[in-house]
Short mmCIF file of C-alpha atoms in Angstrom, two decimals:
data_model
loop_
_atom_site.label_atom_id
_atom_site.label_comp_id
_atom_site.label_asym_id
_atom_site.label_seq_id
_atom_site.Cartn_x
_atom_site.Cartn_y
_atom_site.Cartn_z
CA MET A 1305 171.17 194.54 163.93
CA SER A 1306 167.67 195.95 164.20
CA SER A 1307 167.02 198.78 166.57
CA ALA A 1308 163.84 199.69 168.36
CA SER A 1309 165.00 203.30 168.23
CA ASP A 1310 165.36 203.31 164.42
CA PRO A 1311 162.06 204.60 163.00
CA ASP A 1312 163.07 203.55 159.47
CA PHE A 1313 163.60 199.91 160.38
CA MET A 1314 160.73 197.75 159.12
CA THR A 1315 160.18 195.07 161.74
CA SER A 1316 157.58 193.29 159.57
CA LEU A 1317 160.07 192.87 156.75
CA ALA A 1318 162.67 191.48 159.18
CA ARG A 1319 160.12 189.02 160.56
CA GLY A 1320 158.97 187.86 157.13
CA LEU A 1321 162.53 187.21 155.96
CA SER A 1322 163.28 185.36 159.17
CA VAL A 1323 160.26 183.10 158.58
CA MET A 1324 161.32 182.39 155.00
CA SER A 1325 164.88 181.58 156.11
CA CYS A 1326 163.75 179.16 158.78
CA PHE A 1327 162.64 176.65 156.11
CA ALA A 1328 166.31 176.05 155.14
CA GLU A 1329 167.59 172.60 156.08
CA GLN A 1330 164.21 171.57 157.50
CA ARG A 1331 163.39 169.29 154.55
CA ARG A 1332 159.73 169.19 155.54
CA PRO A 1333 156.63 171.37 155.57
CA LEU A 1334 156.35 173.53 158.69
CA THR A 1335 153.35 174.40 160.85
CA VAL A 1336 152.89 177.82 162.45
CA ALA A 1337 154.17 176.31 165.71
CA ASP A 1338 157.27 174.86 163.96
CA ALA A 1339 158.15 178.18 162.32
CA SER A 1340 157.43 180.07 165.52
CA GLY A 1341 159.80 177.76 167.39
CA LEU A 1342 162.55 178.20 164.79
CA THR A 1343 162.26 181.99 164.51
CA LYS A 1344 161.41 182.75 168.17
CA LEU A 1345 158.58 184.97 166.89
CA SER A 1346 155.15 184.72 168.50
CA LYS A 1347 152.68 182.35 166.86
CA ALA A 1348 150.46 185.28 165.92
CA ALA A 1349 153.33 187.13 164.20
CA THR A 1350 154.52 183.92 162.48
CA ARG A 1351 150.99 183.19 161.25
CA ARG A 1352 150.71 186.67 159.70
CA CYS A 1353 154.08 186.28 157.98
CA LEU A 1354 153.14 182.88 156.54
CA HIS A 1355 149.73 184.19 155.46
CA THR A 1356 151.37 187.12 153.65
CA LEU A 1357 153.98 184.85 152.02
CA VAL A 1358 151.16 182.61 150.73
CA GLU A 1359 149.26 185.65 149.37
CA LEU A 1360 152.43 186.80 147.58
CA GLY A 1361 153.17 183.35 146.11
CA TYR A 1362 156.35 182.72 148.10
CA ALA A 1363 154.75 179.96 150.16
CA ALA A 1364 151.85 177.53 149.90
CA ARG A 1365 149.54 176.17 152.56
CA ASN A 1366 148.22 172.63 152.74
CA GLY A 1367 146.01 172.31 155.84
CA PRO A 1368 148.21 173.20 158.82
CA HIS A 1369 151.42 172.83 156.79
CA TYR A 1370 153.34 175.46 154.90
CA THR A 1371 156.02 174.99 152.23
CA LEU A 1372 158.10 177.51 150.31
CA MET A 1373 157.38 177.96 146.60
CA PRO A 1374 159.79 178.38 143.64
CA LYS A 1375 159.16 182.13 143.73
CA ALA A 1376 161.57 182.21 146.70
CA LEU A 1377 164.33 181.39 144.19
CA THR A 1378 163.74 184.77 142.59
CA LEU A 1379 165.34 186.49 145.58
CA GLY A 1380 168.55 184.48 145.42
CA TYR A 1381 168.55 184.86 141.66
CA ALA A 1382 168.24 188.63 142.11
CA TYR A 1383 171.57 188.57 143.95
CA LEU A 1384 173.26 186.27 141.43
CA SER A 1385 172.08 188.18 138.38
CA SER A 1386 172.87 191.63 139.79
CA SER A 1387 176.35 190.87 141.17
CA ASP A 1388 179.57 190.89 139.23
CA LEU A 1389 181.56 188.34 141.22
CA PRO A 1390 179.45 185.20 140.53
CA ALA A 1391 179.01 186.11 136.84
CA ILE A 1392 182.70 186.77 136.25
CA ALA A 1393 183.76 183.72 138.25
CA GLN A 1394 181.54 181.09 136.60
CA PRO A 1395 183.59 180.49 133.40
CA ILE A 1396 186.77 180.48 135.50
CA LEU A 1397 185.31 177.88 137.89
CA ASP A 1398 184.15 175.84 134.88
CA HIS A 1399 187.64 175.94 133.39
CA VAL A 1400 189.30 174.71 136.61
CA CYS A 1401 186.68 171.99 136.98
CA LYS A 1402 187.16 170.82 133.39
CA THR A 1403 190.96 170.90 133.58
CA LEU A 1404 191.36 169.09 136.91
CA HIS A 1405 188.14 167.02 136.83
CA GLU A 1406 187.33 168.16 140.35
CA SER A 1407 184.60 170.42 141.71
CA CYS A 1408 185.57 174.07 142.07
CA SER A 1409 183.66 176.62 144.16
CA LEU A 1410 183.55 180.30 144.98
CA GLY A 1411 182.69 181.41 148.50
CA VAL A 1412 182.27 184.68 150.34
CA ARG A 1413 181.92 185.50 154.00
CA ASP A 1414 178.47 186.36 155.33
CA GLY A 1415 178.67 187.11 159.03
CA ASP A 1416 180.31 184.12 160.67
CA GLU A 1417 179.56 181.74 157.83
CA LEU A 1418 180.91 180.87 154.42
CA VAL A 1419 178.32 181.12 151.61
CA TYR A 1420 178.79 179.35 148.28
CA VAL A 1421 178.06 181.88 145.53
CA GLY A 1422 179.41 179.87 142.60
CA ARG A 1423 180.14 176.23 141.88
CA SER A 1424 181.21 174.05 138.98
CA GLU A 1425 180.72 170.42 139.79
CA THR A 1426 181.88 167.04 138.58
CA GLU A 1427 180.43 163.99 140.31
CA ARG A 1428 179.03 164.52 143.76
CA ILE A 1429 181.44 163.00 146.27
CA MET A 1430 180.24 164.39 149.54
CA SER A 1431 177.43 163.45 151.83
CA ILE A 1432 176.81 167.19 152.22
CA ALA A 1433 175.10 168.41 149.04
CA LEU A 1434 176.91 171.65 148.35
CA ARG A 1435 175.41 174.15 145.97
CA VAL A 1436 175.07 177.85 145.43
CA GLY A 1437 173.50 179.20 148.63
CA SER A 1438 174.97 176.50 150.89
CA ARG A 1439 176.42 177.78 154.17
CA LEU A 1440 179.28 176.24 156.13
CA PRO A 1441 181.31 177.26 159.19
CA LEU A 1442 184.46 179.29 158.59
CA TYR A 1443 186.85 177.56 161.03
CA CYS A 1444 186.80 174.07 159.46
CA THR A 1445 186.65 174.87 155.73
CA SER A 1446 189.52 175.83 153.43
CA MET A 1447 187.70 178.90 152.04
CA GLY A 1448 186.63 179.90 155.53
CA ARG A 1449 190.21 179.79 156.78
CA VAL A 1450 191.42 181.90 153.85
CA LEU A 1451 188.76 184.50 154.70
CA LEU A 1452 189.51 184.41 158.44
CA ALA A 1453 193.22 184.74 157.67
CA ALA A 1454 192.42 188.06 155.97
CA ALA A 1455 190.83 189.47 159.15
CA SER A 1456 192.71 191.34 161.88
CA ILE A 1457 193.94 189.43 164.95
CA GLU A 1458 191.23 191.20 167.00
CA GLU A 1459 188.53 190.03 164.58
CA GLN A 1460 189.94 186.49 164.59
CA ASN A 1461 189.89 186.42 168.39
CA ALA A 1462 186.36 187.80 168.55
CA TYR A 1463 185.22 185.20 165.99
CA LEU A 1464 186.83 182.35 167.93
CA ALA A 1465 185.33 183.59 171.20
CA ARG A 1466 181.75 183.71 169.91
CA THR A 1467 181.80 180.58 167.71
CA ALA A 1468 180.93 177.02 168.76
CA LEU A 1469 183.97 175.09 167.51
CA ILE A 1470 182.44 171.70 166.86
CA GLN A 1471 184.37 168.46 166.44
CA ARG A 1472 182.86 167.45 163.09
CA THR A 1473 185.33 164.60 162.49
CA ASP A 1474 188.14 163.17 164.63
CA ARG A 1475 190.49 165.50 162.75
CA THR A 1476 188.61 168.80 163.22
CA GLU A 1477 190.82 171.39 164.89
CA THR A 1478 188.83 173.00 167.69
CA SER A 1479 191.61 174.57 169.76
CA PRO A 1480 191.47 178.39 169.44
CA VAL A 1481 195.24 178.56 169.98
CA LYS A 1482 195.97 176.11 167.17
CA LEU A 1483 193.37 177.75 164.90
CA ARG A 1484 195.03 181.15 165.41
CA ALA A 1485 198.34 179.58 164.34
CA ILE A 1486 196.63 178.05 161.29
CA PHE A 1487 195.18 181.45 160.30
CA ALA A 1488 198.65 183.03 160.59
CA GLN A 1489 200.20 180.27 158.47
CA THR A 1490 197.37 180.58 155.92
CA ALA A 1491 197.97 184.34 155.60
CA GLU A 1492 201.69 183.75 155.15
CA GLN A 1493 201.49 180.98 152.56
CA GLY A 1494 198.48 182.40 150.72
CA TYR A 1495 196.40 179.22 150.74
CA ALA A 1496 194.64 176.86 153.14
CA VAL A 1497 194.39 173.08 153.07
CA VAL A 1498 191.73 171.29 155.10
CA ASP A 1499 192.19 167.55 155.40
CA GLN A 1500 189.03 165.71 156.49
CA GLU A 1501 188.15 168.24 159.19
CA LEU A 1502 184.74 169.06 157.68
CA GLU A 1503 183.85 165.55 156.59
CA ALA A 1504 185.76 162.26 156.63
CA GLY A 1505 187.16 161.47 153.18
CA LEU A 1506 187.13 165.07 151.96
CA ARG A 1507 190.16 167.24 151.31
CA SER A 1508 190.09 170.79 150.04
CA ILE A 1509 192.44 173.60 149.15
CA ALA A 1510 191.53 177.29 148.83
CA VAL A 1511 193.12 180.57 147.77
CA PRO A 1512 191.89 184.14 148.23
CA ILE A 1513 190.38 186.46 145.59
CA THR A 1514 191.63 190.03 145.87
CA GLY A 1515 189.38 192.90 144.80
CA LYS A 1516 189.73 196.67 145.03
CA THR A 1517 188.77 196.56 148.70
CA GLY A 1518 191.02 193.66 149.74
CA ILE A 1519 190.15 189.98 149.96
CA ILE A 1520 186.57 189.64 148.73
CA GLY A 1521 186.18 185.88 148.50
CA ALA A 1522 187.93 182.56 147.98
CA ILE A 1523 187.90 179.71 145.49
CA ASN A 1524 188.55 176.10 146.35
CA ILE A 1525 188.80 172.59 145.03
CA GLY A 1526 187.30 169.77 147.05
CA LEU A 1527 188.21 166.16 146.36
CA GLN A 1528 188.30 162.64 147.74
CA ALA A 1529 191.15 162.08 150.20
CA ASN A 1530 191.84 158.53 149.00
CA ARG A 1531 192.30 159.66 145.40
CA THR A 1532 194.64 162.61 145.88
CA SER A 1533 197.55 163.06 148.29
CA LEU A 1534 198.30 166.30 150.10
CA ALA A 1535 201.52 166.57 148.07
CA ASP A 1536 199.52 166.31 144.84
CA LEU A 1537 197.11 168.94 146.08
CA ARG A 1538 199.98 171.41 146.50
CA ALA A 1539 201.86 170.42 143.36
CA ARG A 1540 199.01 170.14 140.88
CA HIS A 1541 195.84 171.78 142.21
CA LEU A 1542 197.35 174.82 143.94
CA PRO A 1543 198.95 176.30 140.77
CA ALA A 1544 195.66 175.95 138.84
CA LEU A 1545 193.72 177.61 141.66
CA ARG A 1546 196.27 180.42 141.91
CA GLN A 1547 196.06 181.05 138.18
CA ALA A 1548 192.24 181.18 138.41
CA ALA A 1549 192.42 183.53 141.42
CA ARG A 1550 194.79 185.80 139.53
CA GLU A 1551 192.40 186.03 136.59
CA LEU A 1552 189.53 186.82 138.95
CA SER A 1553 191.59 189.31 140.92
CA LEU A 1554 192.55 191.09 137.69
CA SER A 1555 188.97 191.43 136.49
CA GLY A 1556 188.50 194.73 138.28
CA LEU A 1557 186.08 193.60 140.99
CA MET B 693 147.08 189.48 145.35
CA SER B 694 147.23 191.73 148.39
CA SER B 695 144.06 193.15 149.76
CA ALA B 696 143.51 196.39 151.63
CA SER B 697 140.66 194.67 153.45
CA ASP B 698 142.86 191.83 154.73
CA PRO B 699 144.09 192.88 158.18
CA ASP B 700 146.60 190.00 158.27
CA PHE B 701 148.38 191.04 155.09
CA MET B 702 151.75 192.63 155.86
CA THR B 703 152.23 195.40 153.31
CA SER B 704 155.77 196.11 154.53
CA LEU B 705 156.82 192.53 153.84
CA ALA B 706 155.32 192.68 150.35
CA ARG B 707 157.17 195.95 149.66
CA GLY B 708 160.50 194.64 150.94
CA LEU B 709 160.30 191.50 148.79
CA SER B 710 159.34 193.57 145.78
CA VAL B 711 162.42 195.77 146.31
CA MET B 712 164.69 192.71 146.61
CA SER B 713 163.22 191.18 143.45
CA CYS B 714 163.72 194.33 141.40
CA PHE B 715 167.50 193.78 141.43
CA ALA B 716 167.10 190.71 139.18
CA GLU B 717 168.45 191.21 135.66
CA GLN B 718 169.59 194.76 136.44
CA ARG B 719 173.28 193.79 136.55
CA ARG B 720 174.15 197.04 138.31
CA PRO B 721 173.81 198.76 141.68
CA LEU B 722 170.51 200.61 142.08
CA THR B 723 169.74 204.00 143.62
CA VAL B 724 166.57 204.66 145.60
CA ALA B 725 165.15 206.33 142.48
CA ASP B 726 166.03 203.29 140.31
CA ALA B 727 164.39 200.83 142.71
CA SER B 728 161.40 203.12 143.16
CA GLY B 729 160.96 203.26 139.38
CA LEU B 730 161.19 199.47 139.05
CA THR B 731 158.83 198.66 141.95
CA LYS B 732 156.40 201.59 141.52
CA LEU B 733 156.72 202.22 145.27
CA SER B 734 157.23 205.76 146.55
CA LYS B 735 160.82 206.85 147.06
CA ALA B 736 160.22 207.13 150.82
CA ALA B 737 158.88 203.55 151.03
CA THR B 738 161.69 202.25 148.80
CA ARG B 739 164.30 204.00 150.92
CA ARG B 740 162.94 202.41 154.11
CA CYS B 741 162.96 198.95 152.48
CA LEU B 742 166.56 199.36 151.31
CA HIS B 743 167.61 200.70 154.71
CA THR B 744 166.05 197.69 156.43
CA LEU B 745 167.62 195.24 153.95
CA VAL B 746 171.03 196.81 154.65
CA GLU B 747 170.47 196.55 158.42
CA LEU B 748 169.55 192.88 158.00
CA GLY B 749 172.58 192.10 155.78
CA TYR B 750 170.57 191.37 152.62
CA ALA B 751 171.85 194.50 150.87
CA ALA B 752 174.80 196.86 151.08
CA ARG B 753 175.02 200.59 150.48
CA ASN B 754 177.87 202.38 148.77
CA GLY B 755 177.08 206.10 148.63
CA PRO B 756 173.79 206.42 146.74
CA HIS B 757 174.05 202.88 145.33
CA TYR B 758 172.62 199.69 146.75
CA THR B 759 173.55 196.10 145.86
CA LEU B 760 172.17 192.79 147.10
CA MET B 761 174.39 190.67 149.32
CA PRO B 762 174.98 186.86 149.35
CA LYS B 763 172.57 186.55 152.25
CA ALA B 764 169.78 186.91 149.65
CA LEU B 765 170.82 183.44 148.43
CA THR B 766 169.65 182.02 151.74
CA LEU B 767 166.04 182.59 150.74
CA GLY B 768 166.31 180.68 147.47
CA TYR B 769 168.33 178.01 149.24
CA ALA B 770 165.56 177.73 151.84
CA TYR B 771 163.19 176.70 149.03
CA LEU B 772 165.68 174.27 147.45
CA SER B 773 166.65 172.60 150.69
CA SER B 774 163.09 172.27 152.00
CA SER B 775 161.44 170.97 148.83
CA ASP B 776 161.35 167.39 147.65
CA LEU B 777 161.16 167.94 143.89
CA PRO B 778 164.58 169.59 143.30
CA ALA B 779 166.35 167.17 145.66
CA ILE B 780 164.83 164.05 144.10
CA ALA B 781 165.34 165.35 140.57
CA GLN B 782 169.02 166.32 140.77
CA PRO B 783 170.58 162.84 140.40
CA ILE B 784 168.09 162.07 137.62
CA LEU B 785 169.01 165.28 135.76
CA ASP B 786 172.71 164.47 136.28
CA HIS B 787 172.19 161.00 134.81
CA VAL B 788 170.46 162.31 131.67
CA CYS B 789 173.14 164.99 131.27
CA LYS B 790 175.93 162.44 131.59
CA THR B 791 174.30 159.91 129.26
CA LEU B 792 173.38 162.31 126.46
CA HIS B 793 176.11 164.94 127.03
CA GLU B 794 173.50 167.69 126.90
CA SER B 795 172.14 170.03 129.56
CA CYS B 796 169.02 168.80 131.32
CA SER B 797 166.73 171.01 133.40
CA LEU B 798 163.69 170.84 135.66
CA GLY B 799 161.12 173.62 135.53
CA VAL B 800 157.90 174.47 137.31
CA ARG B 801 155.23 177.05 136.62
CA ASP B 802 155.16 180.17 138.79
CA GLY B 803 152.33 182.40 137.69
CA ASP B 804 152.77 183.05 133.98
CA GLU B 805 156.42 182.13 133.95
CA LEU B 806 158.58 179.03 133.90
CA VAL B 807 161.12 178.85 136.76
CA TYR B 808 164.19 176.64 136.58
CA VAL B 809 164.39 174.70 139.87
CA GLY B 810 167.05 172.18 138.83
CA ARG B 811 169.73 171.96 136.18
CA SER B 812 172.59 169.70 135.20
CA GLU B 813 174.81 171.39 132.70
CA THR B 814 177.44 170.47 130.15
CA GLU B 815 179.07 173.31 128.26
CA ARG B 816 177.17 176.56 128.14
CA ILE B 817 175.78 176.92 124.63
CA MET B 818 173.27 179.70 124.99
CA SER B 819 173.63 183.44 125.12
CA ILE B 820 171.02 183.33 127.88
CA ALA B 821 172.74 182.08 131.04
CA LEU B 822 170.21 179.64 132.42
CA ARG B 823 170.50 178.49 136.00
CA VAL B 824 168.39 177.58 138.97
CA GLY B 825 166.13 180.57 139.57
CA SER B 826 166.04 181.68 135.92
CA ARG B 827 162.61 182.65 134.61
CA LEU B 828 161.40 182.35 131.03
CA PRO B 829 158.05 182.82 129.28
CA LEU B 830 155.80 179.78 128.97
CA TYR B 831 154.59 180.17 125.38
CA CYS B 832 157.98 179.88 123.63
CA THR B 833 159.75 177.24 125.76
CA SER B 834 159.37 173.48 125.58
CA MET B 835 158.81 173.12 129.36
CA GLY B 836 156.39 176.05 129.30
CA ARG B 837 154.34 174.44 126.55
CA VAL B 838 154.19 171.14 128.42
CA LEU B 839 152.89 173.01 131.49
CA LEU B 840 150.39 175.07 129.47
CA ALA B 841 149.19 171.89 127.74
CA ALA B 842 148.22 170.56 131.19
CA ALA B 843 145.93 173.54 131.85
CA SER B 844 142.25 173.71 130.91
CA ILE B 845 141.24 175.37 127.64
CA GLU B 846 139.82 178.27 129.68
CA GLU B 847 143.13 178.75 131.49
CA GLN B 848 145.05 178.55 128.21
CA ASN B 849 142.80 181.20 126.67
CA ALA B 850 143.10 183.47 129.70
CA TYR B 851 146.90 183.07 129.64
CA LEU B 852 147.09 183.90 125.91
CA ALA B 853 144.81 186.92 126.39
CA ARG B 854 146.90 188.48 129.17
CA THR B 855 150.39 187.63 127.85
CA ALA B 856 152.54 189.72 125.52
CA LEU B 857 153.47 187.16 122.84
CA ILE B 858 156.81 188.51 121.71
CA GLN B 859 158.59 187.57 118.48
CA ARG B 860 161.91 186.56 120.04
CA THR B 861 163.30 185.04 116.82
CA ASP B 862 161.90 184.87 113.29
CA ARG B 863 160.52 181.43 114.20
CA THR B 864 158.68 182.34 117.43
CA GLU B 865 155.01 181.39 117.19
CA THR B 866 152.94 184.37 118.38
CA SER B 867 149.53 183.51 116.95
CA PRO B 868 147.12 182.56 119.77
CA VAL B 869 145.22 180.29 117.39
CA LYS B 870 148.35 178.38 116.40
CA LEU B 871 149.61 178.26 119.98
CA ARG B 872 146.29 176.72 121.10
CA ALA B 873 146.74 174.04 118.44
CA ILE B 874 150.32 173.45 119.64
CA PHE B 875 149.12 173.04 123.25
CA ALA B 876 146.52 170.49 122.11
CA GLN B 877 149.12 168.56 120.13
CA THR B 878 151.55 168.70 123.07
CA ALA B 879 148.91 167.26 125.42
CA GLU B 880 148.15 164.50 122.94
CA GLN B 881 151.73 163.44 122.18
CA GLY B 882 153.01 163.99 125.73
CA TYR B 883 156.00 166.13 124.80
CA ALA B 884 156.88 169.51 123.30
CA VAL B 885 159.64 170.46 120.90
CA VAL B 886 160.67 174.08 120.47
CA ASP B 887 162.93 174.77 117.51
CA GLN B 888 164.75 178.10 117.75
CA GLU B 889 161.70 180.03 118.95
CA LEU B 890 163.36 181.19 122.18
CA GLU B 891 166.79 181.82 120.74
CA ALA B 892 168.32 181.23 117.31
CA GLY B 893 170.42 178.05 117.28
CA LEU B 894 168.70 176.47 120.27
CA ARG B 895 166.40 173.44 120.16
CA SER B 896 164.73 171.84 123.12
CA ILE B 897 162.41 169.00 123.99
CA ALA B 898 160.39 168.60 127.20
CA VAL B 899 158.13 166.07 128.89
CA PRO B 900 155.85 166.47 131.91
CA ILE B 901 156.42 165.20 135.48
CA THR B 902 153.28 163.78 137.05
CA GLY B 903 152.81 163.97 140.82
CA LYS B 904 149.92 163.07 143.09
CA THR B 905 148.15 166.28 142.15
CA GLY B 906 148.64 166.07 138.37
CA ILE B 907 151.40 167.61 136.29
CA ILE B 908 153.77 169.33 138.73
CA GLY B 909 156.67 170.24 136.48
CA ALA B 910 158.63 169.39 133.35
CA ILE B 911 162.12 168.31 132.41
CA ASN B 912 163.87 169.24 129.20
CA ILE B 913 167.01 168.91 127.17
CA GLY B 914 168.33 171.95 125.33
CA LEU B 915 170.90 171.64 122.59
CA GLN B 916 172.48 173.29 119.57
CA ALA B 917 170.28 173.10 116.47
CA ASN B 918 173.22 172.56 114.11
CA ARG B 919 174.44 169.51 116.03
CA THR B 920 171.19 167.59 116.43
CA SER B 921 168.30 167.13 114.00
CA LEU B 922 164.65 167.16 115.04
CA ALA B 923 164.46 163.47 114.08
CA ASP B 924 167.37 162.70 116.42
CA LEU B 925 165.71 164.67 119.19
CA ARG B 926 162.63 162.43 118.96
CA ALA B 927 164.52 159.16 118.41
CA ARG B 928 167.31 159.50 120.94
CA HIS B 929 166.58 162.27 123.46
CA LEU B 930 162.85 161.76 123.93
CA PRO B 931 163.13 158.15 125.23
CA ALA B 932 165.80 159.18 127.77
CA LEU B 933 163.68 162.11 128.96
CA ARG B 934 160.60 159.90 129.22
CA GLN B 935 162.52 157.37 131.28
CA ALA B 936 163.74 160.14 133.61
CA ALA B 937 160.21 161.57 133.90
CA ARG B 938 158.87 158.12 134.75
CA GLU B 939 161.41 157.73 137.56
CA LEU B 940 160.53 161.18 138.90
CA SER B 941 156.81 160.56 138.56
CA LEU B 942 157.16 157.27 140.48
CA SER B 943 159.02 158.86 143.37
CA GLY B 944 155.84 159.70 145.22
CA LEU B 945 155.91 163.49 144.83
#
């Protein structure tokens, strides 16, 4: 997205944010060489970014190793506290969670990924620890499919062409032809069900949130496959989700 | 913390992060003039930062107004997913929350503020919406007092000298002399109780988490004053918190 011909584009800012982001999912302190490898920036540029982040309190250095500091949370918090959608959604997610005793989440599309921007959780049932800020692929998640279903056919095709469709479980649909049919069906029925395609043992159902500008996000319920049948999901969970989506859609976002 | 004489310090990165942070607590889109006023950067510098953040997908522009985008969450998530403390603490916070049916949080010190880095929540009882990333003053919170109690007398005095001690409720202690005595008592007894000094109707109790390098954070329970007496807090909640802190302290952080 950056452009060498754009004199107002701050390359240093882009590099610094790229270095901060590269810590995600690493679960360990990083050296200059590690961060340089992850960001594809030169070691010299990476070192300057890390040095500046330490000076600003966003990172800490321990010998050759760097870690991020809690100040990095401020930036995510700045989004959450300045945006209407997560604030308006939280009590609605809490209500669904309390009523159905299942975790309920709010997701939006960011590029080719789904980002969790709200979550109300009962017990943790997944091996993936989902929380606000978590990112997942669009093609194999119920919220992702609802968001893809809202895109034009051209956009769907372009997404499928550029995305690595990975077989995450033996049920994951990775055929572009079948996925296109799933997106069409999702758009028609107004919800998406994903049955153990993201993770074995996990089912989820999602519906879209409509704002002034069209579909702005999705909410879902994720639950254990062995506790709830697909028929139950449609009969009991779908109406509650639809009611919640209606409330959110009516809140003037 | 920046230095004009430090050739490795990236001023553009510092400015960009300062512009992102200024959205926190604003609850509205910001113009260039708004963000310039909040960050004390020139309008030209602020405009370039916002332009770059839009190009990178961290912000969006709608006419003269800028908002942050969900991509900003990635940066906070990078801290959470790469740090041991929040990951190790979450199941322990969940256990306390489930056992006592009260919200339990983990906080660390960032400069002169307390930052929430973990939280397990029952019903929301406060007018302040606390969540991961929330920042509160140290002097009037139970976790803040536990963290101040771990500092040297010189550090405590310097903190009290540079901090605006605001009367947030009619019970908030704002006398430096009395606060120093409270810090000493907190260090001695190994916990802090704050009774409606942050917000009317809210009581909390906190204990420290000890890591290899000393006290690295605190956990607390916050609850409604009219439902739980101070005696109850010490008899029932304190032992559960201490047990949780022991588990966390033993986890090799």
